[in-house]
Amino acid sequence: MIFQLNKSINERIKLPQKYNVELYLKREDCIHNFVSGNKYRKLKYNLEEAKYNGFKTLLTFGGAYSNHIAAVAFAGKTFGFNTIGVIRGEELEGKIDTNPTLQFAKACGMQFKFITRDAFRLKNTNRFLNVLKKEFGGFYLIPEGGTNTLAVKGCQEILNNTDADFNFICVSVGTGGTISGLINSSEANQEILGFPALKGSFLQEDIIKFVTKKNWSLTTNYHFGGYAKINADLVHFINQFKENQNIQLDPIYTGKMMFGIFDLIKKGYFPEGSKILAIHTGGIQGIKGMNGILKKKKLPLIAYENE
Ligand SMILES: *Cc1c(COP(=O)(O)O)cnc(C)c1O
């Protein structure tokens, strides 16, 4: 039970000559049209586990523009699972048709349950899970963001043996599953640098649950105020990057990471001669929704050809 995958290549990023480092971007965003990047890696072994144990239904949690919700919906459609998305924000119930992510998930057959932000915080309690079981019957539970042991196992497959000569591996961090996989499959002399897309100190502990190595750190200066927070500078950076490199970044994760990498290069963080590999974890489906928000705020839009 595996998707047909495209190859994920390491693409050289053009940098001004004065910076004596090499930067490559691993195009995990290209491995699949709908289940792109790390969301595919995180689902792979979970889908096998669900099938093996005879589950007919997948249930998971997410926000209004979640890449994970879109990925689970598509995977369910492809492999014959019913899918249920428990969505943060009751007010979204009447707005499915103006939300590109929810629209896509619905078209894939996902059934939604909209809950308040307060209820969402309690989503992992036994009490709430029992409510869900009464409502939907048995289901295979995939956590918010898709991170669990099997997801980390899948993310260990992002790096391959041709990546061993990179000195630094850079990745965006949401729930920490992807960076955990990268850490586990890294070489001892490589340094894994995570760029959290949100504020909060809990991530460090979440990652430690999945890894034993110590060759990693998080740089907390590039979250732009928090999850899905974005400003005109970041939009400008993403559009400039697209123009110069012909690669689309997303505003929630990979745009912030790449902004951070460029800033660290300028500041001389990476020693001369360093070879840096950044992971393009995907997330392109989130651009439409973000542009809707930017439009309302009268901020510049992300250049995106599918609009
Ligand atoms: C979900 C996501 C991440 C974060 O991955 P975690 O495993 O939750 O840390 C990074 N980039 C993109 C594009 C994502 O969709």
PDB file of C-alpha atoms and ligand atoms in Angstrom:
ATOM      1  CA  MET A   1       0.000   0.000   0.000  1.00  0.00           C
ATOM      2  CA  ILE A   2       2.270   2.682  -1.261  1.00  0.00           C
ATOM      3  CA  PHE A   3       1.848   5.750  -3.422  1.00  0.00           C
ATOM      4  CA  GLN A   4       3.610   6.038  -6.742  1.00  0.00           C
ATOM      5  CA  LEU A   5       6.297   8.522  -5.795  1.00  0.00           C
ATOM      6  CA  ASN A   6       8.301  10.935  -7.863  1.00  0.00           C
ATOM      7  CA  LYS A   7      11.974  11.251  -7.108  1.00  0.00           C
ATOM      8  CA  SER A   8      13.024  13.838  -4.563  1.00  0.00           C
ATOM      9  CA  ILE A   9      16.226  15.446  -5.812  1.00  0.00           C
ATOM     10  CA  ASN A  10      18.657  17.804  -4.102  1.00  0.00           C
ATOM     11  CA  GLU A  11      18.537  21.083  -6.015  1.00  0.00           C
ATOM     12  CA  ARG A  12      21.352  23.603  -5.703  1.00  0.00           C
ATOM     13  CA  ILE A  13      20.243  27.015  -4.464  1.00  0.00           C
ATOM     14  CA  LYS A  14      21.977  30.003  -6.030  1.00  0.00           C
ATOM     15  CA  LEU A  15      23.733  32.175  -3.488  1.00  0.00           C
ATOM     16  CA  PRO A  16      25.870  35.291  -3.927  1.00  0.00           C
ATOM     17  CA  GLN A  17      29.509  34.255  -4.482  1.00  0.00           C
ATOM     18  CA  LYS A  18      30.710  36.034  -1.344  1.00  0.00           C
ATOM     19  CA  TYR A  19      29.088  33.404   0.857  1.00  0.00           C
ATOM     20  CA  ASN A  20      31.452  30.480   0.883  1.00  0.00           C
ATOM     21  CA  VAL A  21      28.853  27.791   1.634  1.00  0.00           C
ATOM     22  CA  GLU A  22      26.818  25.434  -0.545  1.00  0.00           C
ATOM     23  CA  LEU A  23      23.070  25.190  -0.077  1.00  0.00           C
ATOM     24  CA  TYR A  24      20.862  22.446  -1.534  1.00  0.00           C
ATOM     25  CA  LEU A  25      17.116  21.941  -1.208  1.00  0.00           C
ATOM     26  CA  LYS A  26      15.741  18.406  -1.053  1.00  0.00           C
ATOM     27  CA  ARG A  27      12.567  18.562  -3.121  1.00  0.00           C
ATOM     28  CA  GLU A  28      10.283  16.433  -0.958  1.00  0.00           C
ATOM     29  CA  ASP A  29       7.527  18.762  -2.117  1.00  0.00           C
ATOM     30  CA  CYS A  30       7.727  17.026  -5.506  1.00  0.00           C
ATOM     31  CA  ILE A  31       7.252  13.424  -4.384  1.00  0.00           C
ATOM     32  CA  HIS A  32       3.475  13.533  -4.790  1.00  0.00           C
ATOM     33  CA  ASN A  33       0.927  16.046  -6.058  1.00  0.00           C
ATOM     34  CA  PHE A  34      -1.414  15.882  -3.084  1.00  0.00           C
ATOM     35  CA  VAL A  35       0.352  14.085  -0.255  1.00  0.00           C
ATOM     36  CA  SER A  36       3.517  16.066  -0.530  1.00  0.00           C
ATOM     37  CA  GLY A  37       6.682  16.098   1.473  1.00  0.00           C
ATOM     38  CA  ASN A  38       6.727  15.074   5.066  1.00  0.00           C
ATOM     39  CA  LYS A  39       2.983  14.370   5.285  1.00  0.00           C
ATOM     40  CA  TYR A  40       3.466  11.406   2.979  1.00  0.00           C
ATOM     41  CA  ARG A  41       6.442  10.161   5.003  1.00  0.00           C
ATOM     42  CA  LYS A  42       4.445  10.443   8.211  1.00  0.00           C
ATOM     43  CA  LEU A  43       1.408   8.612   6.882  1.00  0.00           C
ATOM     44  CA  LYS A  44       3.116   5.726   5.134  1.00  0.00           C
ATOM     45  CA  TYR A  45       3.583   3.308   8.043  1.00  0.00           C
ATOM     46  CA  ASN A  46       0.439   4.511   9.803  1.00  0.00           C
ATOM     47  CA  LEU A  47      -1.645   3.531   6.788  1.00  0.00           C
ATOM     48  CA  GLU A  48      -0.022   0.103   6.729  1.00  0.00           C
ATOM     49  CA  GLU A  49      -0.677  -0.317  10.433  1.00  0.00           C
ATOM     50  CA  ALA A  50      -4.328   0.723  10.082  1.00  0.00           C
ATOM     51  CA  LYS A  51      -4.879  -1.680   7.200  1.00  0.00           C
ATOM     52  CA  TYR A  52      -3.049  -4.520   8.948  1.00  0.00           C
ATOM     53  CA  ASN A  53      -5.278  -4.147  11.987  1.00  0.00           C
ATOM     54  CA  GLY A  54      -8.426  -4.086   9.910  1.00  0.00           C
ATOM     55  CA  PHE A  55      -9.476  -0.489  10.489  1.00  0.00           C
ATOM     56  CA  LYS A  56     -11.917   0.980   7.971  1.00  0.00           C
ATOM     57  CA  THR A  57     -11.768   4.544   9.239  1.00  0.00           C
ATOM     58  CA  LEU A  58      -8.995   7.058   9.918  1.00  0.00           C
ATOM     59  CA  LEU A  59      -9.653   9.900  12.346  1.00  0.00           C
ATOM     60  CA  THR A  60      -7.384  12.860  12.863  1.00  0.00           C
ATOM     61  CA  PHE A  61      -7.260  16.472  14.039  1.00  0.00           C
ATOM     62  CA  GLY A  62      -6.240  19.730  12.459  1.00  0.00           C
ATOM     63  CA  GLY A  63      -6.699  23.425  11.839  1.00  0.00           C
ATOM     64  CA  ALA A  64      -8.537  25.111   9.009  1.00  0.00           C
ATOM     65  CA  TYR A  65      -5.637  25.097   6.533  1.00  0.00           C
ATOM     66  CA  SER A  66      -3.841  21.970   7.711  1.00  0.00           C
ATOM     67  CA  ASN A  67      -1.575  20.181   5.232  1.00  0.00           C
ATOM     68  CA  HIS A  68      -2.083  17.072   7.355  1.00  0.00           C
ATOM     69  CA  ILE A  69      -5.886  17.152   7.003  1.00  0.00           C
ATOM     70  CA  ALA A  70      -5.543  17.428   3.217  1.00  0.00           C
ATOM     71  CA  ALA A  71      -3.026  14.564   3.163  1.00  0.00           C
ATOM     72  CA  VAL A  72      -5.139  12.213   5.300  1.00  0.00           C
ATOM     73  CA  ALA A  73      -8.239  12.943   3.215  1.00  0.00           C
ATOM     74  CA  PHE A  74      -6.426  12.120  -0.010  1.00  0.00           C
ATOM     75  CA  ALA A  75      -4.737   9.021   1.411  1.00  0.00           C
ATOM     76  CA  GLY A  76      -8.087   7.760   2.680  1.00  0.00           C
ATOM     77  CA  LYS A  77      -9.657   8.204  -0.728  1.00  0.00           C
ATOM     78  CA  THR A  78      -6.730   6.457  -2.435  1.00  0.00           C
ATOM     79  CA  PHE A  79      -6.590   3.426  -0.138  1.00  0.00           C
ATOM     80  CA  GLY A  80     -10.249   2.988   0.688  1.00  0.00           C
ATOM     81  CA  PHE A  81     -10.472   4.301   4.253  1.00  0.00           C
ATOM     82  CA  ASN A  82     -13.286   6.491   5.508  1.00  0.00           C
ATOM     83  CA  THR A  83     -11.754   9.670   6.923  1.00  0.00           C
ATOM     84  CA  ILE A  84     -12.922  11.925   9.725  1.00  0.00           C
ATOM     85  CA  GLY A  85     -11.326  15.293  10.359  1.00  0.00           C
ATOM     86  CA  VAL A  86     -11.896  16.874  13.757  1.00  0.00           C
ATOM     87  CA  ILE A  87     -11.371  20.548  12.988  1.00  0.00           C
ATOM     88  CA  ARG A  88     -10.433  23.379  15.347  1.00  0.00           C
ATOM     89  CA  GLY A  89     -13.008  26.179  15.185  1.00  0.00           C
ATOM     90  CA  GLU A  90     -16.777  25.738  15.282  1.00  0.00           C
ATOM     91  CA  GLU A  91     -17.246  28.807  13.111  1.00  0.00           C
ATOM     92  CA  LEU A  92     -15.748  26.965  10.141  1.00  0.00           C
ATOM     93  CA  GLU A  93     -18.740  24.664   9.814  1.00  0.00           C
ATOM     94  CA  GLY A  94     -20.565  27.078   7.523  1.00  0.00           C
ATOM     95  CA  LYS A  95     -17.435  28.087   5.649  1.00  0.00           C
ATOM     96  CA  ILE A  96     -16.252  24.840   4.114  1.00  0.00           C
ATOM     97  CA  ASP A  97     -16.845  26.051   0.602  1.00  0.00           C
ATOM     98  CA  THR A  98     -14.704  29.160   1.012  1.00  0.00           C
ATOM     99  CA  ASN A  99     -11.821  27.254   2.597  1.00  0.00           C
ATOM    100  CA  PRO A 100      -9.646  25.589  -0.064  1.00  0.00           C
ATOM    101  CA  THR A 101      -8.192  22.955   2.298  1.00  0.00           C
ATOM    102  CA  LEU A 102     -11.546  21.859   3.705  1.00  0.00           C
ATOM    103  CA  GLN A 103     -13.064  21.947   0.230  1.00  0.00           C
ATOM    104  CA  PHE A 104     -10.353  19.605  -1.031  1.00  0.00           C
ATOM    105  CA  ALA A 105     -10.729  17.277   1.947  1.00  0.00           C
ATOM    106  CA  LYS A 106     -14.497  17.197   1.514  1.00  0.00           C
ATOM    107  CA  ALA A 107     -14.115  16.358  -2.164  1.00  0.00           C
ATOM    108  CA  CYS A 108     -11.925  13.423  -1.093  1.00  0.00           C
ATOM    109  CA  GLY A 109     -14.816  12.213   1.055  1.00  0.00           C
ATOM    110  CA  MET A 110     -13.637  13.409   4.460  1.00  0.00           C
ATOM    111  CA  GLN A 111     -16.346  13.838   7.052  1.00  0.00           C
ATOM    112  CA  PHE A 112     -15.848  16.729   9.498  1.00  0.00           C
ATOM    113  CA  LYS A 113     -16.548  17.388  13.131  1.00  0.00           C
ATOM    114  CA  PHE A 114     -16.045  21.025  14.066  1.00  0.00           C
ATOM    115  CA  ILE A 115     -15.230  21.766  17.688  1.00  0.00           C
ATOM    116  CA  THR A 116     -14.407  24.879  19.708  1.00  0.00           C
ATOM    117  CA  ARG A 117     -10.834  25.870  20.418  1.00  0.00           C
ATOM    118  CA  ASP A 118     -11.363  24.958  24.083  1.00  0.00           C
ATOM    119  CA  ALA A 119     -12.638  21.504  23.201  1.00  0.00           C
ATOM    120  CA  PHE A 120      -9.758  21.087  20.768  1.00  0.00           C
ATOM    121  CA  ARG A 121      -7.257  21.554  23.575  1.00  0.00           C
ATOM    122  CA  LEU A 122      -8.803  18.530  25.322  1.00  0.00           C
ATOM    123  CA  LYS A 123      -8.845  16.391  22.187  1.00  0.00           C
ATOM    124  CA  ASN A 124      -6.411  13.768  23.486  1.00  0.00           C
ATOM    125  CA  THR A 125      -8.285  13.055  26.724  1.00  0.00           C
ATOM    126  CA  ASN A 126      -9.936   9.665  27.113  1.00  0.00           C
ATOM    127  CA  ARG A 127     -13.207  11.391  27.760  1.00  0.00           C
ATOM    128  CA  PHE A 128     -13.214  13.125  24.397  1.00  0.00           C
ATOM    129  CA  LEU A 129     -11.905  10.076  22.542  1.00  0.00           C
ATOM    130  CA  ASN A 130     -14.802   8.076  23.995  1.00  0.00           C
ATOM    131  CA  VAL A 131     -17.247  10.684  22.722  1.00  0.00           C
ATOM    132  CA  LEU A 132     -15.692  10.278  19.278  1.00  0.00           C
ATOM    133  CA  LYS A 133     -15.904   6.474  19.486  1.00  0.00           C
ATOM    134  CA  LYS A 134     -19.605   6.677  20.334  1.00  0.00           C
ATOM    135  CA  GLU A 135     -20.205   9.011  17.428  1.00  0.00           C
ATOM    136  CA  PHE A 136     -18.086   7.320  14.750  1.00  0.00           C
ATOM    137  CA  GLY A 137     -17.471   3.747  15.900  1.00  0.00           C
ATOM    138  CA  GLY A 138     -13.965   2.293  15.782  1.00  0.00           C
ATOM    139  CA  PHE A 139     -11.224   4.257  14.059  1.00  0.00           C
ATOM    140  CA  TYR A 140      -7.463   4.359  13.660  1.00  0.00           C
ATOM    141  CA  LEU A 141      -6.328   7.527  15.411  1.00  0.00           C
ATOM    142  CA  ILE A 142      -3.665   9.657  13.786  1.00  0.00           C
ATOM    143  CA  PRO A 143      -2.531  12.489  16.078  1.00  0.00           C
ATOM    144  CA  GLU A 144      -2.624  16.164  15.100  1.00  0.00           C
ATOM    145  CA  GLY A 145       0.147  16.836  12.603  1.00  0.00           C
ATOM    146  CA  GLY A 146       0.498  13.077  12.162  1.00  0.00           C
ATOM    147  CA  THR A 147       3.393  12.652  14.567  1.00  0.00           C
ATOM    148  CA  ASN A 148       3.871   9.319  16.323  1.00  0.00           C
ATOM    149  CA  THR A 149       6.507   6.570  16.344  1.00  0.00           C
ATOM    150  CA  LEU A 150       5.453   5.233  12.935  1.00  0.00           C
ATOM    151  CA  ALA A 151       5.550   8.754  11.482  1.00  0.00           C
ATOM    152  CA  VAL A 152       9.102   9.210  12.743  1.00  0.00           C
ATOM    153  CA  LYS A 153      10.020   5.877  11.165  1.00  0.00           C
ATOM    154  CA  GLY A 154       8.701   7.143   7.828  1.00  0.00           C
ATOM    155  CA  CYS A 155      10.647  10.403   8.154  1.00  0.00           C
ATOM    156  CA  GLN A 156      13.829   8.414   8.643  1.00  0.00           C
ATOM    157  CA  GLU A 157      13.526   7.623   4.939  1.00  0.00           C
ATOM    158  CA  ILE A 158      13.902  11.259   3.847  1.00  0.00           C
ATOM    159  CA  LEU A 159      17.698  11.133   3.983  1.00  0.00           C
ATOM    160  CA  ASN A 160      19.588   8.594   1.898  1.00  0.00           C
ATOM    161  CA  ASN A 161      23.221   7.580   1.757  1.00  0.00           C
ATOM    162  CA  THR A 162      24.093  10.197  -0.861  1.00  0.00           C
ATOM    163  CA  ASP A 163      23.254  12.863   1.734  1.00  0.00           C
ATOM    164  CA  ALA A 164      26.001  11.777   4.100  1.00  0.00           C
ATOM    165  CA  ASP A 165      28.457  14.449   3.003  1.00  0.00           C
ATOM    166  CA  PHE A 166      26.288  17.383   4.089  1.00  0.00           C
ATOM    167  CA  ASN A 167      27.468  19.128   7.248  1.00  0.00           C
ATOM    168  CA  PHE A 168      24.105  20.650   8.155  1.00  0.00           C
ATOM    169  CA  ILE A 169      20.527  19.442   7.618  1.00  0.00           C
ATOM    170  CA  CYS A 170      17.893  22.155   8.028  1.00  0.00           C
ATOM    171  CA  VAL A 171      14.168  21.549   8.432  1.00  0.00           C
ATOM    172  CA  SER A 172      11.016  23.328   9.495  1.00  0.00           C
ATOM    173  CA  VAL A 173       9.450  22.089  12.740  1.00  0.00           C
ATOM    174  CA  GLY A 174       5.752  21.892  13.624  1.00  0.00           C
ATOM    175  CA  THR A 175       5.149  18.956  15.948  1.00  0.00           C
ATOM    176  CA  GLY A 176       8.704  17.609  15.725  1.00  0.00           C
ATOM    177  CA  GLY A 177       8.103  14.296  13.955  1.00  0.00           C
ATOM    178  CA  THR A 178      10.015  15.156  10.825  1.00  0.00           C
ATOM    179  CA  ILE A 179      13.124  16.480  12.543  1.00  0.00           C
ATOM    180  CA  SER A 180      13.091  13.420  14.806  1.00  0.00           C
ATOM    181  CA  GLY A 181      13.263  11.127  11.771  1.00  0.00           C
ATOM    182  CA  LEU A 182      16.073  13.181  10.284  1.00  0.00           C
ATOM    183  CA  ILE A 183      18.027  13.064  13.532  1.00  0.00           C
ATOM    184  CA  ASN A 184      17.641   9.294  13.764  1.00  0.00           C
ATOM    185  CA  SER A 185      18.940   8.720  10.245  1.00  0.00           C
ATOM    186  CA  SER A 186      21.694  11.373  10.358  1.00  0.00           C
ATOM    187  CA  GLU A 187      25.410  10.719  10.550  1.00  0.00           C
ATOM    188  CA  ALA A 188      27.117  11.492  13.856  1.00  0.00           C
ATOM    189  CA  ASN A 189      29.133  14.328  12.305  1.00  0.00           C
ATOM    190  CA  GLN A 190      26.080  16.044  10.815  1.00  0.00           C
ATOM    191  CA  GLU A 191      24.240  18.797  12.620  1.00  0.00           C
ATOM    192  CA  ILE A 192      20.452  18.938  12.344  1.00  0.00           C
ATOM    193  CA  LEU A 193      19.064  22.439  12.682  1.00  0.00           C
ATOM    194  CA  GLY A 194      15.323  22.884  13.222  1.00  0.00           C
ATOM    195  CA  PHE A 195      13.338  26.041  12.492  1.00  0.00           C
ATOM    196  CA  PRO A 196      10.135  25.969  14.587  1.00  0.00           C
ATOM    197  CA  ALA A 197       7.174  27.515  12.783  1.00  0.00           C
ATOM    198  CA  LEU A 198       5.537  28.339  16.085  1.00  0.00           C
ATOM    199  CA  LYS A 199       6.328  29.783  19.488  1.00  0.00           C
ATOM    200  CA  GLY A 200       6.737  27.560  22.520  1.00  0.00           C
ATOM    201  CA  SER A 201       9.334  25.624  24.434  1.00  0.00           C
ATOM    202  CA  PHE A 202       7.509  22.281  24.447  1.00  0.00           C
ATOM    203  CA  LEU A 203       9.058  21.187  21.151  1.00  0.00           C
ATOM    204  CA  GLN A 204      12.420  20.333  22.652  1.00  0.00           C
ATOM    205  CA  GLU A 205      10.789  17.758  24.934  1.00  0.00           C
ATOM    206  CA  ASP A 206       8.554  16.388  22.195  1.00  0.00           C
ATOM    207  CA  ILE A 207      11.600  15.665  20.039  1.00  0.00           C
ATOM    208  CA  ILE A 208      13.583  14.066  22.860  1.00  0.00           C
ATOM    209  CA  LYS A 209      10.826  11.428  23.138  1.00  0.00           C
ATOM    210  CA  PHE A 210      11.762  10.129  19.679  1.00  0.00           C
ATOM    211  CA  VAL A 211      15.538  10.517  19.507  1.00  0.00           C
ATOM    212  CA  THR A 212      18.623   9.546  21.424  1.00  0.00           C
ATOM    213  CA  LYS A 213      21.286  11.454  19.482  1.00  0.00           C
ATOM    214  CA  LYS A 214      22.426  14.917  20.521  1.00  0.00           C
ATOM    215  CA  ASN A 215      23.519  16.356  17.157  1.00  0.00           C
ATOM    216  CA  TRP A 216      20.582  18.749  16.817  1.00  0.00           C
ATOM    217  CA  SER A 217      19.280  22.104  17.952  1.00  0.00           C
ATOM    218  CA  LEU A 218      16.362  24.449  17.348  1.00  0.00           C
ATOM    219  CA  THR A 219      16.744  28.058  16.307  1.00  0.00           C
ATOM    220  CA  THR A 220      13.775  29.952  17.642  1.00  0.00           C
ATOM    221  CA  ASN A 221      14.224  33.316  15.898  1.00  0.00           C
ATOM    222  CA  TYR A 222      12.244  32.680  12.734  1.00  0.00           C
ATOM    223  CA  HIS A 223       8.658  31.880  13.728  1.00  0.00           C
ATOM    224  CA  PHE A 224       7.420  35.371  12.734  1.00  0.00           C
ATOM    225  CA  GLY A 225       5.265  35.684  15.829  1.00  0.00           C
ATOM    226  CA  GLY A 226       3.746  32.209  15.882  1.00  0.00           C
ATOM    227  CA  TYR A 227       2.005  29.506  13.936  1.00  0.00           C
ATOM    228  CA  ALA A 228       0.602  30.782  10.609  1.00  0.00           C
ATOM    229  CA  LYS A 229       1.629  34.347  11.529  1.00  0.00           C
ATOM    230  CA  ILE A 230       3.132  36.061   8.560  1.00  0.00           C
ATOM    231  CA  ASN A 231       4.149  39.587   7.516  1.00  0.00           C
ATOM    232  CA  ALA A 232       4.979  41.493   4.340  1.00  0.00           C
ATOM    233  CA  ASP A 233       8.725  40.754   4.707  1.00  0.00           C
ATOM    234  CA  LEU A 234       8.079  37.024   4.602  1.00  0.00           C
ATOM    235  CA  VAL A 235       5.757  37.326   1.591  1.00  0.00           C
ATOM    236  CA  HIS A 236       8.403  39.402  -0.150  1.00  0.00           C
ATOM    237  CA  PHE A 237      11.078  36.809   0.639  1.00  0.00           C
ATOM    238  CA  ILE A 238       8.944  33.920  -0.681  1.00  0.00           C
ATOM    239  CA  ASN A 239       8.177  35.803  -3.906  1.00  0.00           C
ATOM    240  CA  GLN A 240      11.806  36.797  -4.380  1.00  0.00           C
ATOM    241  CA  PHE A 241      12.947  33.213  -3.813  1.00  0.00           C
ATOM    242  CA  LYS A 242      10.459  32.016  -6.411  1.00  0.00           C
ATOM    243  CA  GLU A 243      11.748  34.544  -8.903  1.00  0.00           C
ATOM    244  CA  ASN A 244      15.435  33.823  -8.308  1.00  0.00           C
ATOM    245  CA  GLN A 245      15.340  30.048  -7.799  1.00  0.00           C
ATOM    246  CA  ASN A 246      12.109  29.073  -9.547  1.00  0.00           C
ATOM    247  CA  ILE A 247      11.000  27.147  -6.450  1.00  0.00           C
ATOM    248  CA  GLN A 248       7.748  27.734  -4.587  1.00  0.00           C
ATOM    249  CA  LEU A 249       7.967  27.912  -0.789  1.00  0.00           C
ATOM    250  CA  ASP A 250       4.959  27.836   1.533  1.00  0.00           C
ATOM    251  CA  PRO A 251       4.251  30.621   4.046  1.00  0.00           C
ATOM    252  CA  ILE A 252       3.722  28.498   7.177  1.00  0.00           C
ATOM    253  CA  TYR A 253       6.808  26.271   7.206  1.00  0.00           C
ATOM    254  CA  THR A 254       9.363  26.247   4.414  1.00  0.00           C
ATOM    255  CA  GLY A 255       9.258  30.019   3.781  1.00  0.00           C
ATOM    256  CA  LYS A 256      10.167  30.717   7.392  1.00  0.00           C
ATOM    257  CA  MET A 257      12.889  28.064   7.363  1.00  0.00           C
ATOM    258  CA  MET A 258      14.498  29.400   4.193  1.00  0.00           C
ATOM    259  CA  PHE A 259      14.262  32.994   5.461  1.00  0.00           C
ATOM    260  CA  GLY A 260      16.106  31.771   8.562  1.00  0.00           C
ATOM    261  CA  ILE A 261      18.758  29.894   6.584  1.00  0.00           C
ATOM    262  CA  PHE A 262      19.478  32.951   4.409  1.00  0.00           C
ATOM    263  CA  ASP A 263      19.708  35.127   7.509  1.00  0.00           C
ATOM    264  CA  LEU A 264      22.082  32.692   9.245  1.00  0.00           C
ATOM    265  CA  ILE A 265      24.243  32.499   6.105  1.00  0.00           C
ATOM    266  CA  LYS A 266      24.459  36.307   6.019  1.00  0.00           C
ATOM    267  CA  LYS A 267      25.397  36.361   9.681  1.00  0.00           C
ATOM    268  CA  GLY A 268      28.198  33.833   9.140  1.00  0.00           C
ATOM    269  CA  TYR A 269      26.593  31.129  11.291  1.00  0.00           C
ATOM    270  CA  PHE A 270      27.753  28.321   8.989  1.00  0.00           C
ATOM    271  CA  PRO A 271      31.558  27.837   8.832  1.00  0.00           C
ATOM    272  CA  GLU A 272      33.224  28.530   5.456  1.00  0.00           C
ATOM    273  CA  GLY A 273      32.930  25.589   3.085  1.00  0.00           C
ATOM    274  CA  SER A 274      29.853  24.143   4.809  1.00  0.00           C
ATOM    275  CA  LYS A 275      27.494  22.010   2.760  1.00  0.00           C
ATOM    276  CA  ILE A 276      23.941  22.626   3.881  1.00  0.00           C
ATOM    277  CA  LEU A 277      20.912  20.514   2.947  1.00  0.00           C
ATOM    278  CA  ALA A 278      17.491  22.053   3.574  1.00  0.00           C
ATOM    279  CA  ILE A 279      14.364  19.899   3.328  1.00  0.00           C
ATOM    280  CA  HIS A 280      11.431  21.211   1.299  1.00  0.00           C
ATOM    281  CA  THR A 281       8.692  19.555   3.325  1.00  0.00           C
ATOM    282  CA  GLY A 282       5.898  20.663   0.961  1.00  0.00           C
ATOM    283  CA  GLY A 283       2.852  22.587   2.171  1.00  0.00           C
ATOM    284  CA  ILE A 284       2.022  24.263  -1.116  1.00  0.00           C
ATOM    285  CA  GLN A 285      -1.684  23.489  -0.709  1.00  0.00           C
ATOM    286  CA  GLY A 286      -1.777  26.037   2.127  1.00  0.00           C
ATOM    287  CA  ILE A 287      -0.936  29.010  -0.079  1.00  0.00           C
ATOM    288  CA  LYS A 288      -4.469  29.599  -1.382  1.00  0.00           C
ATOM    289  CA  GLY A 289      -5.888  29.785   2.111  1.00  0.00           C
ATOM    290  CA  MET A 290      -3.119  32.092   3.268  1.00  0.00           C
ATOM    291  CA  ASN A 291      -3.667  34.402   0.303  1.00  0.00           C
ATOM    292  CA  GLY A 292      -7.306  34.687   1.347  1.00  0.00           C
ATOM    293  CA  ILE A 293      -6.141  35.886   4.758  1.00  0.00           C
ATOM    294  CA  LEU A 294      -3.534  38.240   3.291  1.00  0.00           C
ATOM    295  CA  LYS A 295      -6.130  39.758   1.003  1.00  0.00           C
ATOM    296  CA  LYS A 296      -8.403  40.543   3.951  1.00  0.00           C
ATOM    297  CA  LYS A 297      -5.476  42.147   5.797  1.00  0.00           C
ATOM    298  CA  LYS A 298      -4.571  44.156   2.677  1.00  0.00           C
ATOM    299  CA  LEU A 299      -1.081  42.655   2.699  1.00  0.00           C
ATOM    300  CA  PRO A 300       0.815  41.680  -0.464  1.00  0.00           C
ATOM    301  CA  LEU A 301      -0.077  38.225  -1.821  1.00  0.00           C
ATOM    302  CA  ILE A 302       2.122  35.193  -2.400  1.00  0.00           C
ATOM    303  CA  ALA A 303       2.800  34.794  -6.105  1.00  0.00           C
ATOM    304  CA  TYR A 304       1.246  31.474  -7.043  1.00  0.00           C
ATOM    305  CA  GLU A 305       0.429  30.358 -10.551  1.00  0.00           C
ATOM    306  CA  ASN A 306      -2.647  28.255  -9.706  1.00  0.00           C
ATOM    307  CA  GLU A 307      -4.702  31.352  -8.969  1.00  0.00           C
TER     308      GLU A 307
HETATM  309  C1  LIG B   1       3.488  19.570   8.910  1.00  0.00           C
HETATM  310  C2  LIG B   1       4.601  20.283   8.218  1.00  0.00           C
HETATM  311  C3  LIG B   1       5.844  20.532   8.834  1.00  0.00           C
HETATM  312  C4  LIG B   1       6.104  20.184  10.266  1.00  0.00           C
HETATM  313  O1  LIG B   1       6.386  18.835  10.437  1.00  0.00           O
HETATM  314  P1  LIG B   1       6.436  18.218  11.892  1.00  0.00           P
HETATM  315  O2  LIG B   1       6.752  16.803  11.682  1.00  0.00           O
HETATM  316  O3  LIG B   1       5.059  18.404  12.466  1.00  0.00           O
HETATM  317  O4  LIG B   1       7.443  18.950  12.681  1.00  0.00           O
HETATM  318  C5  LIG B   1       6.831  21.142   8.100  1.00  0.00           C
HETATM  319  N1  LIG B   1       6.616  21.530   6.827  1.00  0.00           N
HETATM  320  C6  LIG B   1       5.441  21.342   6.213  1.00  0.00           C
HETATM  321  C7  LIG B   1       5.263  21.826   4.831  1.00  0.00           C
HETATM  322  C8  LIG B   1       4.396  20.708   6.878  1.00  0.00           C
HETATM  323  O5  LIG B   1       3.209  20.533   6.260  1.00  0.00           O
END
